[in-house]
Amino acid sequence: MTVYKYFLKIALKHKWIIISYTVIFFILSIINGSATGKTETIFMEKSLDIGVVDESNSELSISFIKYLEDDNILTTMENDKEYIQEQIFLEAIDAVIIIPKDFENLVINKKESIEIMRDERKLGSVQVENEINKFLIFANATYSDGKFDLSKVENVLDREIEVEVLKVDDYKKDNGVNTWFKYYFNYTGYIIIAIYVAVIGLLMLEINDKNIQDRMKVSSKKFFKFNMEIYLGQVTLAILITSIFILGSVLLKGKYIAEINFSKYLLNIFTFSFAILGFTFLINNLTNSRFVINGISSALSLGTAFISGVMVPQEFLADNVLRIAKFFPTYYFVKINEMNTNSFLDIKYEIFMQVLFGIFFFLIGLYFSKVKRSV
Amino acid sequence: MKNIWRNSLYIGKNMFRDISFSFWGLIYPIILVTFFYIAFNGLTNPKIETINLGIENGNDVASILEDIDILNVVEMSKEDAKKSLENEEIDGFVKEDLTLLVDRSGRDQTIIKSILDQIKQTVDLNEPLENLDFEVDYLKGKAQESNSILVIFYSLIAMVSTYGIFAGTEIVNLVQANLTPIGARLNVTPIRKSTFLTSGVLVGLFINILSNVLLLLFIKFVLKLDLIRSLGPSSLFILFGNLFGISLGIFIGASNKKSQSVKTMISITVTLFLSFLSGLMSPDIKVLIDSSVPLLGKINPIAIITNNLYRINLLNNTNNLSSGILLLIAYSLMLMFGSYIFLRRREYDSI
């Protein structure tokens, strides 16, 4: 097992860079989890993020803001056009409403009373416009003797219709915990490729050094055995890296593990790791250039993550995009994470595809390794 | 000057001959932007789609609902409604007593509920009909397109504008006698290290700017995305991004004795991490950082480039451009000064 030991020795030599690289990616996944965790699928009315600039500060504007606040998330803002534009562009906020000084007069005279900035192409805009107009129509209807009957308006607006939910699937009841795990593990689909290719690539660059390769060629060690030991070394390192990310999920949300199908995530991540390890093995037998290795690590990890549904859920991606994505294991990995499974049989096809990719990559890698050795 | 030109020519030839280096610099950004484009094509142009609403046969409110533009109202029985909801043919179903039947929550369902609420509340308000004027629109609308997905593209442009970082680490490696054989040979020649380094910086800048231009041409003419509408100020940020990138590369190269592979990895990690924070992988992350650690969004060099690029080109906002540029220049100067401290007066007893 000399080759295996040598591989681990090089890994140990570079332990700090490997640890730092893994830690940085771990930080990325935590930040990513906190940014996307809010996208829950439980049953609730969709509230809007609305920015409010109240220059009127009148009884009517205060009551109006209170009404909006009941179902939406309101943020008080300064009347800074550039800042407002940017917030809407970034979708940090759905709409911004500016209530002018002479608000009450404008409402009484049925004039344009509120300035609203929003993206007209979005359904959220329809919702906020409806709500604003409704309040003001009602308020105006109660206007008599120079006064609005705002308590009556507020009272009526509290009366809502009944909503019956036909059926809430299990995943909709999961109060966001499953969503967090889904996003977290989906994100590892990006990280595993990036780290495996870069870190194992770094170690293989040393092993593939010409002097070392020449010495290996003249040794009596069999080609297959040499490759198996290298592969075993890579497996050891890969298990360590993958375990760090599994451990990460346990540390962050360990108390919820009983509520979700954790074994599905475990089986999936290890199968995916196997597939990507095969891919890494292939890359390292194709090239000795650190630029190509790093290029592939970044371009393919990020690229496949985008088209396979890691960064944007698969349901939002076009069918032809997903058709392309099917040519890489990340698609199947994400698909399993997104599924609600009852048994292993539900995911057997996706698991099988990932294993197949792993074996395919490994065999081609073995072929190129042989070609390289015979040159 | 002649020496700088001659050295630049040699370094340039050397770099272009290295196919893998050209791959990284020129092709990689194009591969990545193509992936982005494939994934997001279609997502960048949202359209309001009509909401399909089922209503129980004979319900009086059907005529009111039919007048609403965004609703497509279909009369059906309660039994059919369940099936239609399951098959996602309708987004909601209104029963005889105005109860709404849904199978999920969502924007469509919320809008339906809001319309039905309004019908119920109008009745409950109990005001004479002439007081209720539904024809009035109290809103003065100003359209502002939201397209946060485009931040990802700007962040990518910002990231690759700093990819002179790789040339930076390469060049500084070449002048260090304890790291490369060329460095050892250079140190015994009369060539001044500073001249060689200057040449390297010029070549690095030239190659990366060329790569950035290629990427922008590819985005404009192949992908047909109109991302750079105001070329002048945008180029300034891309140029200073280049300067920052190469300075950072020189600093990484000069500050430690790690192998070139490790330095390349450090360079990738640093640029990737800063780009991640500026929204490369999701605009939500940029929004999260801006709201929770606003200072980070203001001092992160890649975020400075990203933010200014979309402000200039999509929001016509050219305020505070100079503060961003000054910060990028300050970073570059600091990194160069730091590198100078590491590199100056190095002498070797034996190599």
XYZ file of C-alpha atoms in Angstrom:
726
model
C 0.000 0.000 0.000
C 2.942 2.348 -0.624
C 1.048 4.425 -3.176
C -1.973 4.751 -0.876
C 0.228 5.863 2.002
C 2.062 8.319 -0.268
C -1.259 9.833 -1.369
C -2.346 10.331 2.225
C 1.041 11.787 3.085
C 0.658 14.446 0.412
C -2.872 15.114 1.632
C -1.499 15.588 5.135
C 1.161 17.942 3.801
C -1.567 20.102 2.330
C -3.932 19.677 5.274
C -4.272 23.396 5.968
C -5.170 24.345 2.436
C -7.670 21.448 2.266
C -9.211 22.390 5.602
C -9.381 26.095 4.699
C -10.951 25.307 1.332
C -13.535 23.047 2.959
C -14.261 25.552 5.730
C -14.797 28.365 3.214
C -17.238 26.236 1.244
C -18.929 25.248 4.473
C -19.395 28.939 5.265
C -20.867 29.446 1.777
C -23.389 26.683 2.395
C -24.425 28.166 5.745
C -24.932 31.624 4.216
C -26.797 30.043 1.311
C -29.017 28.129 3.729
C -29.952 31.269 5.619
C -30.728 33.158 2.408
C -32.981 30.498 0.956
C -34.472 29.034 4.121
C -37.249 31.591 4.096
C -38.816 30.009 1.014
C -41.288 27.849 2.870
C -44.092 25.840 1.390
C -46.438 25.654 4.344
C -49.969 26.904 3.867
C -50.184 30.625 4.461
C -51.202 33.774 2.651
C -48.328 35.142 0.637
C -47.343 38.384 2.255
C -45.627 41.114 0.308
C -42.555 43.128 1.223
C -43.671 46.720 0.934
C -41.603 49.836 1.501
C -43.535 52.850 2.839
C -42.683 56.528 2.691
C -45.308 58.385 4.738
C -45.064 62.125 4.190
C -48.656 62.675 5.294
C -48.689 61.250 8.815
C -52.436 61.799 8.904
C -55.097 59.736 10.595
C -55.965 58.192 7.231
C -52.385 57.319 6.329
C -51.744 55.792 9.755
C -54.868 53.653 9.523
C -53.978 52.682 5.961
C -50.449 51.600 6.961
C -51.875 49.632 9.878
C -54.162 47.797 7.464
C -51.336 46.949 5.087
C -49.215 45.781 8.001
C -51.734 43.064 8.917
C -50.885 40.836 5.969
C -47.606 42.239 4.671
C -44.107 43.023 5.815
C -43.676 46.780 5.869
C -40.428 48.725 5.920
C -40.330 52.457 6.532
C -38.107 54.198 4.009
C -36.679 57.566 3.064
C -37.887 59.085 -0.204
C -34.643 58.238 -1.999
C -35.515 57.408 -5.606
C -32.258 55.626 -6.437
C -32.371 53.474 -3.336
C -36.023 52.575 -3.964
C -35.323 51.665 -7.594
C -32.455 49.429 -6.560
C -34.482 47.620 -3.902
C -37.202 46.804 -6.440
C -34.670 45.783 -9.075
C -33.049 43.406 -6.588
C -36.485 42.074 -5.585
C -35.581 42.825 -1.990
C -38.961 44.519 -1.887
C -42.140 43.980 -3.966
C -43.326 47.558 -4.088
C -42.740 50.944 -2.531
C -45.586 53.336 -1.819
C -45.122 57.042 -1.271
C -47.920 58.757 0.621
C -47.825 62.494 -0.153
C -48.419 65.372 2.274
C -51.924 66.204 0.971
C -52.975 62.561 0.985
C -56.395 63.067 2.588
C -57.402 65.808 0.157
C -56.388 63.739 -2.837
C -58.397 60.758 -1.580
C -61.496 62.840 -0.910
C -61.272 64.323 -4.419
C -60.754 60.840 -5.900
C -57.421 61.824 -7.429
C -54.239 59.767 -7.712
C -53.357 59.744 -4.031
C -50.463 57.336 -3.669
C -47.349 56.946 -5.745
C -46.420 53.325 -6.182
C -43.212 51.957 -7.622
C -43.286 48.304 -8.616
C -42.636 45.840 -11.414
C -45.922 45.696 -13.319
C -45.084 42.305 -14.775
C -45.364 40.582 -11.428
C -48.457 39.187 -9.755
C -47.408 40.739 -6.453
C -48.010 44.168 -8.025
C -51.608 43.242 -8.819
C -52.073 42.130 -5.228
C -50.687 45.298 -3.647
C -52.607 47.570 -6.038
C -55.867 45.747 -5.234
C -55.304 46.088 -1.520
C -54.510 49.809 -1.680
C -57.446 50.664 -3.935
C -59.817 48.603 -1.825
C -58.881 50.431 1.367
C -59.201 53.851 -0.210
C -62.514 53.064 -1.955
C -63.916 51.846 1.370
C -62.524 54.817 3.267
C -64.008 57.251 0.778
C -67.364 55.476 0.945
C -67.528 56.196 4.669
C -66.534 59.862 4.284
C -69.187 62.229 5.507
C -69.257 65.493 7.463
C -65.561 66.034 6.786
C -64.557 62.770 8.461
C -63.676 59.217 7.497
C -65.204 56.415 9.574
C -61.952 54.513 9.832
C -62.994 52.230 12.672
C -65.826 50.937 10.489
C -63.416 50.374 7.592
C -60.945 48.559 9.829
C -63.717 46.454 11.288
C -65.015 45.405 7.872
C -61.581 44.687 6.516
C -61.027 42.206 9.339
C -63.882 40.055 8.031
C -62.429 37.587 5.606
C -63.825 34.641 3.669
C -63.252 31.033 4.773
C -60.464 29.100 3.088
C -60.517 25.308 2.962
C -57.409 23.394 2.141
C -58.153 20.328 0.088
C -55.132 18.403 1.226
C -51.796 19.432 2.571
C -48.989 17.152 1.518
C -46.492 16.065 4.101
C -43.827 18.323 2.723
C -46.153 21.303 3.038
C -46.651 20.601 6.726
C -42.986 20.439 7.533
C -42.714 24.059 8.741
C -39.610 24.687 6.713
C -37.265 22.116 8.247
C -37.351 19.869 5.227
C -36.905 22.923 3.027
C -33.718 23.789 4.878
C -32.321 20.260 4.485
C -33.309 20.248 0.830
C -31.482 23.503 0.143
C -28.493 22.516 2.238
C -28.010 19.164 0.564
C -28.758 20.560 -2.890
C -25.972 23.047 -2.305
C -23.539 20.264 -1.455
C -24.137 19.155 -5.054
C -22.146 22.210 -6.074
C -19.622 22.052 -3.273
C -18.690 18.406 -3.676
C -17.703 18.873 -7.316
C -15.804 22.084 -6.588
C -13.878 20.632 -3.641
C -13.216 17.132 -5.015
C -11.873 18.345 -8.342
C -9.803 21.156 -6.819
C -8.424 19.353 -3.746
C -7.824 15.927 -5.267
C -6.546 17.708 -8.380
C -4.020 19.554 -6.215
C -2.729 16.293 -4.748
C -2.682 14.493 -8.082
C -0.593 17.290 -9.604
C 2.188 16.270 -7.225
C 1.745 12.577 -7.910
C 1.668 13.182 -11.653
C 4.946 15.076 -11.469
C 7.155 13.806 -14.269
C 9.989 12.603 -12.014
C 7.618 10.645 -9.810
C 5.778 9.228 -12.810
C 9.055 8.053 -14.362
C 9.999 6.306 -11.147
C 6.608 4.646 -11.007
C 6.867 3.461 -14.575
C 10.046 1.542 -13.833
C 8.672 0.018 -10.651
C 7.319 -3.483 -10.594
C 3.941 -2.366 -9.307
C 1.078 -3.446 -11.521
C -0.789 -0.695 -13.335
C -4.184 -1.720 -11.984
C -2.953 -2.026 -8.414
C -1.321 1.382 -8.617
C -4.567 2.920 -9.827
C -6.613 1.115 -7.202
C -4.431 2.473 -4.422
C -4.660 5.997 -5.809
C -8.417 5.575 -6.055
C -8.573 4.252 -2.506
C -6.649 7.301 -1.337
C -9.119 9.525 -3.127
C -12.043 7.597 -1.601
C -10.599 8.106 1.894
C -10.234 11.833 1.376
C -13.638 12.083 -0.296
C -15.390 10.319 2.599
C -13.722 12.721 5.007
C -14.833 15.788 3.037
C -18.398 14.537 2.509
C -18.641 13.606 6.203
C -17.732 17.165 7.182
C -20.774 18.422 5.269
C -23.059 15.746 6.699
C -21.773 16.578 10.157
C -22.416 20.227 9.368
C -26.097 19.536 8.772
C -26.285 17.566 12.018
C -24.611 20.385 13.959
C -26.827 23.063 12.463
C -30.213 21.326 12.482
C -29.550 18.078 14.324
C -32.602 18.330 16.553
C -34.923 18.166 13.549
C -33.395 15.060 11.983
C -36.168 12.808 13.311
C -38.743 14.906 11.448
C -37.213 14.372 8.013
C -36.066 11.454 5.914
C -32.386 11.858 6.784
C -31.377 8.429 5.483
C -32.516 9.497 2.015
C -30.145 12.472 2.114
C -27.310 10.286 3.424
C -27.697 7.621 0.762
C -28.007 10.292 -1.907
C -24.953 12.317 -0.893
C -22.724 9.244 -0.675
C -23.902 7.985 -4.062
C -23.317 11.422 -5.552
C -19.863 11.569 -3.938
C -19.078 8.237 -5.596
C -20.142 9.592 -9.004
C -18.121 12.785 -8.633
C -15.112 10.859 -7.398
C -15.229 8.928 -10.662
C -15.416 12.240 -12.479
C -12.426 13.604 -10.539
C -10.470 10.442 -11.328
C -11.238 10.977 -14.997
C -10.180 14.650 -15.000
C -6.900 13.862 -13.286
C -6.086 11.275 -15.900
C -7.004 13.633 -18.717
C -4.825 16.573 -17.808
C -1.906 17.652 -15.672
C -2.577 21.330 -16.036
C -3.625 23.095 -12.883
C -5.444 25.695 -14.976
C -7.590 23.099 -16.690
C -8.261 21.311 -13.401
C -9.238 24.533 -11.656
C -11.179 25.681 -14.698
C -13.205 22.489 -14.710
C -13.637 22.625 -10.952
C -15.162 26.097 -11.139
C -16.942 26.035 -14.503
C -18.516 22.601 -14.229
C -19.388 22.790 -10.561
C -21.075 26.163 -10.929
C -22.464 25.491 -14.399
C -24.066 22.154 -13.583
C -25.328 23.583 -10.303
C -27.180 26.295 -12.194
C -28.740 24.050 -14.813
C -29.523 21.152 -12.467
C -31.572 23.059 -9.930
C -29.078 23.654 -7.114
C -29.215 27.446 -7.269
C -32.693 27.813 -8.801
C -35.295 25.089 -8.112
C -35.816 22.598 -10.957
C -39.481 23.618 -11.269
C -38.395 27.065 -12.495
C -36.027 25.727 -15.134
C -37.144 25.186 -18.701
C -37.605 21.617 -19.936
C -34.793 21.873 -22.457
C -32.433 23.069 -19.708
C -33.320 20.020 -17.615
C -32.817 17.781 -20.645
C -29.221 19.034 -20.864
C -28.830 18.674 -17.102
C -29.675 14.968 -17.332
C -26.215 14.358 -18.801
C -24.590 14.983 -15.441
C -25.204 13.309 -12.052
C -26.072 16.578 -10.267
C -29.541 16.496 -11.861
C -30.359 13.119 -10.292
C -28.837 14.156 -6.977
C -31.041 17.264 -6.786
C -34.089 15.342 -7.952
C -33.829 12.920 -5.029
C -33.408 15.756 -2.532
C -36.547 17.387 -3.895
C -38.617 14.186 -3.771
C -40.956 13.081 -1.022
C -40.062 9.456 -0.644
C -41.697 6.638 1.183
C -39.185 3.939 0.409
C -35.922 3.291 -1.370
C -37.882 2.103 -4.413
C -39.016 5.676 -5.109
C -35.465 6.804 -5.764
C -33.935 3.645 -7.204
C -33.728 5.014 -10.753
C -31.938 8.225 -9.727
C -29.538 6.304 -7.462
C -28.839 3.836 -10.262
C -28.104 6.677 -12.716
C -25.605 8.259 -10.330
C -23.842 4.929 -9.759
C -23.754 4.393 -13.503
C -22.174 7.811 -14.042
C -19.586 7.021 -11.357
C -18.618 3.698 -12.968
C -18.598 5.235 -16.443
C -16.298 8.105 -15.404
C -14.018 5.703 -13.515
C -13.641 3.306 -16.456
C -12.860 6.105 -18.911
C -10.395 7.511 -16.389
C -8.755 4.101 -16.164
C -8.509 3.973 -19.949
C -6.808 7.379 -20.174
C -4.504 6.459 -17.346
C -3.400 3.426 -19.337
C -2.911 5.511 -22.485
C -0.849 8.038 -20.539
C 1.300 5.325 -18.998
C 2.041 3.671 -22.273
C 3.163 6.925 -23.947
C 11.185 51.383 -21.696
C 12.772 49.210 -24.382
C 13.429 46.550 -21.771
C 9.846 46.637 -20.595
C 8.607 46.208 -24.158
C 11.016 43.326 -24.861
C 10.190 41.553 -21.620
C 6.485 42.028 -22.238
C 6.816 40.399 -25.614
C 8.598 37.353 -24.165
C 6.207 36.976 -21.252
C 3.233 37.424 -23.562
C 4.465 34.773 -25.993
C 5.165 32.439 -23.111
C 1.693 32.852 -21.660
C -0.132 32.439 -24.939
C 1.843 29.295 -25.699
C 0.572 27.766 -22.506
C -2.739 26.484 -23.820
C -4.103 25.768 -20.368
C -3.521 29.360 -19.264
C -5.351 30.654 -22.322
C -8.163 28.213 -21.606
C -8.579 29.567 -18.127
C -8.406 33.184 -19.099
C -10.358 33.215 -22.336
C -12.650 30.223 -22.553
C -13.664 29.607 -18.960
C -15.733 32.820 -18.536
C -17.521 32.055 -21.791
C -18.365 28.516 -20.659
C -19.670 29.832 -17.372
C -21.797 32.607 -18.832
C -23.260 30.111 -21.302
C -24.311 27.876 -18.412
C -25.888 30.895 -16.687
C -27.662 31.866 -19.855
C -29.036 28.364 -20.441
C -30.339 28.207 -16.891
C -31.871 31.663 -16.750
C -33.087 32.233 -20.267
C -36.796 32.799 -19.805
C -36.515 33.628 -16.133
C -35.353 37.158 -16.913
C -38.694 38.130 -18.467
C -41.556 37.401 -16.110
C -45.097 37.745 -17.464
C -48.353 37.950 -15.574
C -50.301 34.809 -16.334
C -54.022 34.542 -15.855
C -55.296 32.747 -12.786
C -57.655 29.859 -13.448
C -60.538 29.949 -11.031
C -63.288 27.373 -10.715
C -66.696 28.486 -9.420
C -69.646 26.427 -8.303
C -72.434 26.240 -10.882
C -74.966 29.003 -10.415
C -72.925 31.132 -7.997
C -74.054 34.781 -8.254
C -70.563 36.258 -8.013
C -69.496 34.575 -11.261
C -70.419 37.668 -13.304
C -68.321 39.945 -11.054
C -65.330 37.613 -11.237
C -65.601 37.268 -15.011
C -65.054 41.037 -15.345
C -61.638 40.822 -13.678
C -58.842 40.721 -16.278
C -56.417 38.394 -14.572
C -59.054 35.757 -13.800
C -60.151 32.985 -16.115
C -63.417 31.795 -14.557
C -64.801 28.312 -15.219
C -68.100 27.057 -13.774
C -68.022 23.494 -12.444
C -69.404 21.185 -9.778
C -67.785 20.652 -6.370
C -66.791 17.090 -7.315
C -65.061 18.192 -10.533
C -63.327 20.982 -8.664
C -61.391 18.568 -6.448
C -60.106 16.716 -9.468
C -59.234 19.941 -11.295
C -57.361 21.246 -8.261
C -55.372 18.037 -7.983
C -54.522 18.160 -11.679
C -53.549 21.817 -11.295
C -56.076 22.856 -13.959
C -57.453 25.487 -11.591
C -55.729 27.471 -8.853
C -58.771 27.717 -6.605
C -62.500 26.988 -6.417
C -65.241 29.268 -5.080
C -68.129 27.472 -3.363
C -71.731 28.688 -3.238
C -71.166 30.399 0.160
C -68.011 32.176 -1.100
C -65.725 29.725 0.700
C -62.483 29.291 -1.194
C -61.175 25.784 -1.783
C -57.446 25.494 -2.529
C -54.857 22.761 -2.373
C -51.885 24.960 -1.648
C -50.837 28.451 -0.694
C -49.309 30.705 -3.257
C -49.448 34.074 -4.908
C -52.384 33.015 -7.153
C -54.415 31.715 -4.220
C -53.687 34.853 -2.197
C -54.922 37.073 -5.025
C -58.117 35.026 -5.397
C -58.702 35.294 -1.671
C -58.080 39.022 -1.728
C -60.708 39.474 -4.498
C -63.277 37.335 -2.672
C -62.541 39.190 0.577
C -63.300 42.427 -1.228
C -66.677 41.119 -2.452
C -67.638 39.988 1.049
C -66.347 43.182 2.686
C -68.156 45.403 0.194
C -71.423 43.776 1.232
C -70.524 43.968 4.924
C -69.589 47.648 4.642
C -73.246 48.316 4.055
C -72.783 51.687 2.375
C -75.018 52.994 -0.434
C -73.750 51.838 -3.821
C -73.269 55.401 -5.085
C -70.655 55.944 -2.345
C -68.567 53.042 -3.606
C -66.723 54.157 -6.689
C -64.793 51.186 -8.066
C -63.850 53.081 -11.226
C -61.369 55.310 -9.413
C -57.712 54.367 -9.447
C -55.981 56.000 -6.500
C -52.553 54.961 -7.638
C -49.971 56.860 -9.616
C -47.875 53.990 -10.860
C -44.205 54.131 -11.679
C -42.779 51.078 -13.322
C -39.425 49.749 -12.229
C -38.440 46.414 -13.683
C -37.159 43.946 -11.173
C -34.642 41.517 -12.516
C -32.438 40.380 -9.706
C -31.265 37.348 -11.720
C -29.180 39.753 -13.823
C -27.054 40.438 -10.738
C -25.582 36.974 -11.302
C -24.338 38.014 -14.745
C -22.869 41.290 -13.477
C -21.238 39.451 -10.624
C -19.681 37.053 -13.126
C -18.329 39.965 -15.193
C -16.963 41.495 -11.994
C -15.359 38.195 -10.984
C -13.612 37.634 -14.295
C -12.446 41.248 -14.361
C -10.303 40.310 -11.357
C -8.899 37.201 -13.052
C -5.643 39.040 -13.689
C -5.021 37.484 -10.266
C -3.704 34.336 -11.987
C -1.274 36.237 -14.188
C -0.222 38.113 -11.052
C 0.710 34.966 -9.127
C 2.497 33.556 -12.204
C 4.596 36.657 -12.837
C 5.723 37.098 -9.284
C 6.688 33.436 -9.202
C 8.940 34.007 -12.177
C 10.987 36.672 -10.424
C 11.571 34.741 -7.221
C 14.803 32.812 -7.350
C 13.809 30.436 -4.563
C 10.603 29.370 -6.319
C 11.295 28.837 -10.018
C 14.355 28.035 -12.148
C 13.519 31.036 -14.355
C 13.542 33.171 -11.238
C 16.987 31.861 -10.347
C 18.268 32.595 -13.836
C 16.693 36.045 -13.868
C 18.360 36.912 -10.587
C 21.821 36.416 -12.007
C 21.122 38.529 -15.108
C 21.325 42.309 -15.193
C 17.535 42.487 -15.808
C 15.924 44.498 -13.056
C 13.214 42.621 -11.178
C 11.039 45.726 -11.171
C 11.246 46.024 -14.968
C 10.359 42.378 -15.411
C 7.498 42.666 -12.934
C 6.148 45.785 -14.662
C 6.211 43.927 -17.980
C 4.381 41.040 -16.374
C 1.711 43.338 -14.975
C 1.210 44.937 -18.385
C 0.933 41.566 -20.129
C -1.379 40.212 -17.435
C -3.610 43.262 -17.728
C -3.598 43.030 -21.516
C -4.563 39.346 -21.577
C -7.298 39.685 -18.982
C -8.765 42.828 -20.519
C -8.776 40.997 -23.848
C -10.582 38.104 -22.191
C -13.119 40.520 -20.643
C -13.737 42.165 -24.016
C -14.300 38.752 -25.588
C -16.743 37.855 -22.841
C -18.686 41.104 -23.270
C -18.800 40.634 -27.056
C -20.015 37.068 -26.531
C -22.738 38.245 -24.146
C -23.859 40.996 -26.519
C -23.670 39.289 -29.894
C -24.066 35.590 -29.190
C -26.321 35.532 -26.137
C -27.929 38.821 -27.207
C -28.144 40.145 -23.654
C -27.938 43.899 -23.395
C -26.014 44.118 -20.145
C -23.573 46.919 -20.908
C -25.591 49.923 -22.059
C -23.231 52.604 -20.869
C -19.795 51.532 -21.992
C -17.689 54.413 -20.635
C -18.303 54.173 -16.892
C -18.708 50.383 -17.075
C -15.237 50.036 -18.642
C -13.762 52.082 -15.828
C -14.958 49.565 -13.264
C -13.824 46.625 -15.369
C -10.381 48.232 -15.825
C -9.930 48.930 -12.146
C -11.207 45.452 -11.413
C -8.354 44.209 -13.560
C -5.861 46.354 -11.702
C -7.164 45.082 -8.381
C -7.052 41.471 -9.586
C -3.466 41.593 -10.753
C -2.347 43.435 -7.600
C -4.017 40.796 -5.456
C -2.332 38.080 -7.536
C 1.086 39.646 -7.029
C 0.400 39.918 -3.316
C -0.643 36.271 -3.047
C 2.408 35.260 -5.073
C 4.859 37.359 -3.063
C 3.522 36.802 0.436
C 4.192 33.068 0.786
C 6.355 30.252 -0.446
C 3.581 27.767 -1.217
C 3.568 25.902 -4.513
C 2.044 27.530 -7.542
C -0.919 25.100 -7.394
C -1.701 26.184 -3.855
C -1.457 29.848 -4.876
C -3.854 29.236 -7.767
C -6.249 27.584 -5.345
C -6.005 30.503 -2.917
C -6.695 32.887 -5.814
C -9.785 30.953 -6.886
C -11.076 30.744 -3.346
C -10.642 34.454 -2.677
C -12.294 35.589 -5.925
C -15.055 32.995 -5.652
C -15.817 33.882 -2.039
C -15.978 37.615 -2.750
C -18.134 36.958 -5.837
C -20.432 34.692 -3.838
C -21.024 37.545 -1.389
C -21.758 39.885 -4.288
C -24.497 37.586 -5.644
C -22.739 35.231 -8.071
C -24.719 32.208 -6.958
C -27.970 33.858 -5.972
C -29.196 37.448 -5.748
C -30.833 36.459 -2.447
C -27.373 36.210 -0.921
C -26.518 39.721 -2.025
C -29.790 40.996 -0.548
C -29.104 39.095 2.683
C -25.588 40.547 2.972
C -26.830 44.066 2.141
C -29.450 43.904 4.854
C -27.471 42.131 7.565
C -23.890 43.351 7.016
C -24.261 46.411 4.748
C -20.629 47.434 5.247
C -19.454 44.178 3.664
C -21.373 44.983 0.479
C -19.700 48.386 0.369
C -16.099 47.277 0.885
C -16.090 43.984 -1.025
C -14.203 44.869 -4.235
C -16.189 42.457 -6.403
C -19.464 43.753 -4.938
C -18.300 47.312 -5.695
C -17.867 46.360 -9.355
C -21.100 44.323 -9.503
C -23.233 47.000 -7.829
C -21.907 49.792 -9.973
C -22.293 47.788 -13.172
C -25.997 47.180 -12.677
C -26.586 50.675 -11.323
C -24.914 52.259 -14.348
C -26.464 50.013 -16.975
C -29.927 49.153 -15.713
C -30.866 51.834 -13.231
C -29.165 54.831 -14.896
C -27.736 55.616 -11.507
C -24.274 57.156 -11.743
C -24.099 58.552 -8.217
C -21.080 57.723 -6.079
C -19.112 56.154 -8.929
C -15.937 57.869 -7.812
C -16.039 56.420 -4.286
C -16.115 52.882 -5.729
C -13.251 53.579 -8.092
C -11.192 55.258 -5.378
C -11.661 52.253 -3.116
C -10.514 49.879 -5.876
C -7.442 52.052 -6.500
C -6.713 52.179 -2.770
C -6.907 48.371 -2.518
C -4.598 47.981 -5.516
C -2.038 50.406 -4.089
C -2.115 48.738 -0.690
C -1.633 45.292 -2.210
C 1.216 46.505 -4.412
C 2.905 48.189 -1.492
C 2.509 45.003 0.557
C 4.018 42.965 -2.265
C 6.908 45.430 -2.529
C 7.664 44.930 1.149
C 7.771 41.159 0.602
C 9.864 41.290 -2.546
C 12.386 44.068 -1.936
C 16.053 43.461 -1.231
C 15.806 39.723 -1.404
C 19.222 38.148 -1.691
C 20.124 34.508 -1.777
C 23.334 32.949 -0.454
C 22.646 29.797 -2.351
C 19.715 28.410 -4.305
